[in-house]
């Protein structure tokens, strides 16, 4: 079992404004899900969240925007935020998650203090048209290649429980491995009634096996992170994910759903004799 667990906190710095049609995503304006929607979170609020993430033991702090990709306005906002956080909360490792991005945009982010970029493939190339029709899988893959080229650390993963087959899962994991990510966030679909997708039908045992499959198929990744859907998917068996290769979790709230209080996660790690990572390679 891994001894150190990397905690990451995510901050939705703009929410629910995306025009794309990803069928698992309540941030798309198309599905009218009952979520908070705003253009730019005030900087003071982001700073407050960053400080409480640090105080709770998080090492990663991810600045997420809901949109297909970066435009000039978003890029400027993320960079400004990163500059302030780098100065005020230097203990945090800043991650940006802003959709498709060019090499040039990624280099600008890097200059502002961003250390890593998260962009998920979401699912297999073959299954992808069933969950998104407004932008292609290839754009996602290209962005990940741009991240590697920029020298930022690549974080890329996907989501299980969308109705994909096991063959699709294996294909996605092969694609992820081909990108040599440092960290692989895996999410478990959390159903929202506004979305047309059927609820995730995975059992806990199947989900644990997928955590292990991810670990086995991406052996060089430093971290396998169980991200969105953890509480809903694993319930009282959340502590078992660490026996199946996970060594990172998202703590606190997710983008549009509420996570459990961080102290419960810290208690869980302590009872398992797992330490919270305090540095990263
Ligand atoms: S592009 Fe991103 S924010 Fe937009 S609908 Fe798809 S997953 Fe959601």
Coordinates of C-alpha atoms and ligand atoms in Angstrom, one line a residue:
X1 CA 0.0 0.0 0.0
X2 CA 1.2 3.5 -0.7
X3 CA 2.2 5.4 2.4
X4 CA 1.6 9.0 1.3
X5 CA -1.6 10.2 -0.1
X6 CA -1.7 13.4 -2.2
X7 CA -4.7 15.6 -1.5
X8 CA -6.0 18.0 -4.1
X9 CA -8.7 20.6 -3.9
X10 CA -10.6 22.0 -6.8
X11 CA -11.9 25.5 -7.2
X12 CA -14.5 26.3 -9.8
X13 CA -13.5 29.8 -10.7
X14 CA -16.3 30.1 -13.3
X15 CA -19.2 27.8 -13.3
X16 CA -22.0 26.4 -15.4
X17 CA -21.5 28.6 -18.5
X18 CA -20.4 26.0 -21.0
X19 CA -22.0 25.8 -24.4
X20 CA -20.8 22.3 -25.2
X21 CA -23.0 19.2 -24.9
X22 CA -21.0 16.7 -22.8
X23 CA -23.8 14.4 -21.6
X24 CA -22.3 13.8 -18.1
X25 CA -21.7 17.5 -17.3
X26 CA -24.2 19.6 -15.4
X27 CA -22.1 22.7 -16.3
X28 CA -23.4 22.7 -19.8
X29 CA -26.1 25.4 -20.2
X30 CA -28.0 22.9 -22.4
X31 CA -29.3 20.7 -19.6
X32 CA -30.5 23.4 -17.3
X33 CA -29.2 21.6 -14.2
X34 CA -29.9 23.3 -10.9
X35 CA -26.4 24.4 -10.1
X36 CA -24.6 27.7 -9.3
X37 CA -23.7 29.6 -12.4
X38 CA -21.3 32.5 -12.5
X39 CA -18.7 34.0 -14.8
X40 CA -15.7 34.8 -12.6
X41 CA -15.4 34.0 -8.9
X42 CA -14.1 37.0 -6.9
X43 CA -10.4 36.7 -6.3
X44 CA -10.8 37.2 -2.5
X45 CA -13.1 34.2 -2.5
X46 CA -10.6 32.0 -4.5
X47 CA -7.8 33.1 -2.1
X48 CA -9.9 32.2 0.9
X49 CA -10.6 28.7 -0.6
X50 CA -6.9 28.3 -1.4
X51 CA -5.9 29.1 2.2
X52 CA -8.4 26.7 3.7
X53 CA -7.3 24.0 1.2
X54 CA -3.7 24.5 2.4
X55 CA -4.7 24.5 6.0
X56 CA -6.6 21.2 5.5
X57 CA -3.5 19.6 4.1
X58 CA -4.1 19.8 0.3
X59 CA -1.0 20.2 -1.8
X60 CA -2.7 20.6 -5.2
X61 CA -5.1 23.4 -5.9
X62 CA -6.9 23.3 -9.3
X63 CA -8.3 26.3 -11.0
X64 CA -11.2 25.0 -13.1
X65 CA -13.2 26.9 -15.7
X66 CA -16.3 25.6 -17.3
X67 CA -15.9 26.1 -21.0
X68 CA -14.6 24.2 -24.0
X69 CA -11.3 25.8 -23.9
X70 CA -9.2 28.9 -23.1
X71 CA -10.0 32.3 -24.7
X72 CA -8.1 35.5 -24.0
X73 CA -10.4 36.6 -21.2
X74 CA -10.2 33.3 -19.4
X75 CA -6.5 33.1 -19.9
X76 CA -6.0 36.5 -18.4
X77 CA -8.2 35.6 -15.4
X78 CA -6.5 32.3 -14.7
X79 CA -3.0 34.0 -14.9
X80 CA -4.0 36.8 -12.7
X81 CA -5.4 34.3 -10.1
X82 CA -2.3 32.2 -10.4
X83 CA 0.0 35.2 -9.8
X84 CA -1.9 36.2 -6.6
X85 CA -2.0 32.6 -5.3
X86 CA 1.7 32.0 -6.0
X87 CA 2.5 35.0 -3.8
X88 CA -0.1 34.5 -1.1
X89 CA -0.2 30.7 -0.7
X90 CA 3.2 29.4 -2.1
X91 CA 2.7 26.0 -0.4
X92 CA 0.1 25.0 -2.9
X93 CA 1.0 23.5 -6.3
X94 CA -1.2 25.3 -8.8
X95 CA -3.0 23.3 -11.5
X96 CA -5.1 24.7 -14.3
X97 CA -8.1 22.9 -15.8
X98 CA -9.4 25.1 -18.5
X99 CA -10.3 22.8 -21.4
X100 CA -8.6 22.7 -24.8
X101 CA -5.5 24.8 -25.0
X102 CA -2.8 25.7 -27.5
X103 CA 0.9 25.4 -26.7
X104 CA 1.2 29.1 -26.7
X105 CA -1.6 29.5 -24.1
X106 CA 0.0 26.8 -21.9
X107 CA 3.3 28.6 -22.0
X108 CA 1.6 31.7 -20.8
X109 CA 0.0 29.8 -17.9
X110 CA 3.3 28.3 -17.0
X111 CA 4.9 31.7 -16.8
X112 CA 2.1 32.9 -14.4
X113 CA 2.9 30.2 -11.8
X114 CA 0.8 27.2 -13.0
X115 CA 2.7 24.0 -12.5
X116 CA 0.4 21.4 -14.0
X117 CA -2.5 21.2 -16.5
X118 CA -5.5 18.9 -16.2
X119 CA -7.4 17.9 -19.3
X120 CA -9.3 14.6 -19.3
X121 CA -9.8 12.3 -22.3
X122 CA -13.1 11.3 -20.5
X123 CA -13.6 8.0 -22.4
X124 CA -12.5 6.0 -25.3
X125 CA -12.2 7.6 -28.8
X126 CA -14.8 5.1 -30.0
X127 CA -17.4 5.8 -27.3
X128 CA -16.8 9.6 -27.2
X129 CA -19.3 10.5 -29.9
X130 CA -22.0 9.0 -27.6
X131 CA -21.2 11.5 -24.9
X132 CA -20.2 14.6 -26.8
X133 CA -20.9 15.9 -30.3
X134 CA -19.7 19.5 -30.1
X135 CA -16.0 18.9 -30.1
X136 CA -13.9 15.8 -31.0
X137 CA -11.9 13.5 -28.8
X138 CA -8.8 14.3 -30.9
X139 CA -8.9 17.9 -29.6
X140 CA -8.6 16.6 -26.1
X141 CA -5.7 14.3 -27.0
X142 CA -4.0 17.2 -28.8
X143 CA -4.3 19.4 -25.8
X144 CA -2.6 16.7 -23.6
X145 CA 0.2 16.5 -26.2
X146 CA 0.5 20.3 -26.0
X147 CA 0.8 20.1 -22.2
X148 CA 3.7 17.7 -22.5
X149 CA 5.4 19.9 -25.0
X150 CA 4.9 23.0 -22.8
X151 CA 6.8 21.4 -19.9
X152 CA 3.8 21.6 -17.6
X153 CA 3.0 18.5 -15.7
X154 CA 0.3 16.5 -17.4
X155 CA -2.8 15.4 -15.4
X156 CA -5.3 13.4 -17.5
X157 CA -7.9 10.9 -16.8
X158 CA -11.5 10.1 -17.4
X159 CA -14.9 9.1 -16.2
X160 CA -16.4 5.7 -15.6
X161 CA -20.1 4.7 -15.5
X162 CA -21.3 6.6 -18.6
X163 CA -22.6 3.4 -20.3
X164 CA -19.2 2.5 -21.9
X165 CA -18.1 -1.1 -22.3
X166 CA -15.0 -2.7 -20.6
X167 CA -13.4 -2.5 -24.1
X168 CA -13.9 1.3 -24.0
X169 CA -12.4 1.5 -20.6
X170 CA -9.3 -0.4 -21.7
X171 CA -9.0 1.7 -24.8
X172 CA -9.2 4.9 -22.8
X173 CA -6.5 3.7 -20.3
X174 CA -4.3 2.7 -23.2
X175 CA -4.7 6.2 -24.7
X176 CA -4.0 7.8 -21.3
X177 CA -0.9 5.7 -20.9
X178 CA 0.4 6.8 -24.3
X179 CA 0.4 10.4 -23.0
X180 CA 2.6 9.5 -20.0
X181 CA 0.7 11.5 -17.5
X182 CA 2.0 12.3 -14.0
X183 CA -1.4 12.0 -12.4
X184 CA -4.5 10.2 -13.6
X185 CA -7.8 11.4 -12.1
X186 CA -10.6 8.9 -12.4
X187 CA -14.2 10.0 -11.9
X188 CA -17.3 8.0 -11.4
X189 CA -20.4 9.4 -13.0
X190 CA -22.6 11.2 -10.4
X191 CA -26.1 11.3 -11.9
X192 CA -28.0 14.6 -12.0
X193 CA -31.6 14.3 -12.9
X194 CA -31.3 17.1 -15.5
X195 CA -29.0 15.0 -17.5
X196 CA -30.2 12.4 -20.0
X197 CA -27.6 9.8 -19.2
X198 CA -28.8 6.8 -17.1
X199 CA -27.4 6.6 -13.5
X200 CA -24.0 4.9 -13.1
X201 CA -24.7 1.2 -12.7
X202 CA -21.2 0.1 -11.5
X203 CA -21.0 -1.9 -8.3
X204 CA -18.4 -1.0 -5.7
X205 CA -16.5 -4.1 -6.5
X206 CA -16.4 -3.2 -10.2
X207 CA -15.4 0.3 -9.4
X208 CA -12.5 -0.9 -7.1
X209 CA -11.4 -3.2 -10.0
X210 CA -11.3 -0.2 -12.3
X211 CA -9.1 1.7 -9.8
X212 CA -6.7 -1.3 -9.9
X213 CA -7.0 -1.6 -13.7
X214 CA -6.0 2.1 -14.0
X215 CA -3.0 1.6 -11.7
X216 CA -1.9 -1.5 -13.7
X217 CA -2.4 0.0 -17.1
X218 CA -0.6 3.3 -16.4
X219 CA 2.3 2.0 -14.3
X220 CA 4.5 5.0 -14.7
X221 CA 2.0 7.6 -13.4
X222 CA 3.0 9.0 -10.0
X223 CA -0.5 9.2 -8.9
X224 CA -3.9 7.5 -9.5
X225 CA -6.4 9.9 -8.1
X226 CA -10.0 9.1 -7.2
X227 CA -11.8 12.3 -8.0
X228 CA -15.5 13.1 -8.6
X229 CA -18.1 10.6 -7.4
X230 CA -16.0 9.0 -4.7
X231 CA -18.5 9.3 -1.9
X232 CA -21.4 8.3 -4.0
X233 CA -19.6 5.4 -5.7
X234 CA -17.8 3.9 -2.7
X235 CA -19.9 5.0 0.3
X236 CA -18.7 3.3 3.4
X237 CA -16.0 1.4 1.4
X238 CA -14.0 4.5 0.4
X239 CA -11.1 3.4 2.5
X240 CA -10.6 0.4 0.2
X241 CA -9.5 2.5 -2.8
X242 CA -6.0 2.7 -1.3
X243 CA -5.7 -1.1 -1.5
X244 CA -6.4 -1.0 -5.2
X245 CA -3.7 1.5 -6.2
X246 CA -5.2 4.9 -5.5
X247 CA -2.7 7.3 -3.9
X248 CA -4.5 10.6 -4.3
X249 CA -8.0 12.0 -3.7
X250 CA -9.9 15.2 -4.2
X251 CA -10.9 16.7 -0.9
X252 CA -13.7 19.1 -0.2
X253 CA -16.4 19.9 -2.7
X254 CA -16.4 19.0 -6.4
X255 CA -17.3 21.3 -9.2
X256 CA -21.1 21.0 -8.8
X257 CA -21.6 18.5 -6.1
X258 CA -20.7 18.5 -2.4
X259 CA -17.9 16.3 -1.0
X260 CA -17.7 15.3 2.6
X261 CA -16.0 17.4 5.1
X262 CA -12.2 17.2 4.9
X263 CA -11.8 16.1 8.5
X264 CA -13.6 12.9 7.7
X265 CA -11.1 12.1 5.0
X266 CA -8.2 13.0 7.3
X267 CA -9.7 10.7 9.9
X268 CA -10.0 7.9 7.3
X269 CA -6.3 8.3 6.3
X270 CA -5.2 8.3 9.9
X271 CA -7.1 5.1 10.7
X272 CA -5.4 3.5 7.7
X273 CA -2.0 4.7 8.9
X274 CA -1.6 6.6 5.7
X275 CA 0.2 9.9 5.7
X276 CA -0.8 13.1 3.8
X277 CA 1.9 14.0 1.2
X278 CA 3.6 17.3 2.0
X279 CA 5.8 17.6 -1.1
X280 CA 5.7 16.5 -4.7
X281 CA 8.4 15.5 -7.1
Ligands
LIG1 S1 -16.5 21.0 -22.3 FE1 -16.1 20.7 -20.1 S2 -17.4 22.2 -19.0 FE2 -18.1 22.0 -21.1 S3 -19.8 20.5 -21.1 FE3 -17.9 19.4 -21.6 S4 -17.0 18.7 -19.7 FE4 -18.6 20.3 -19.2

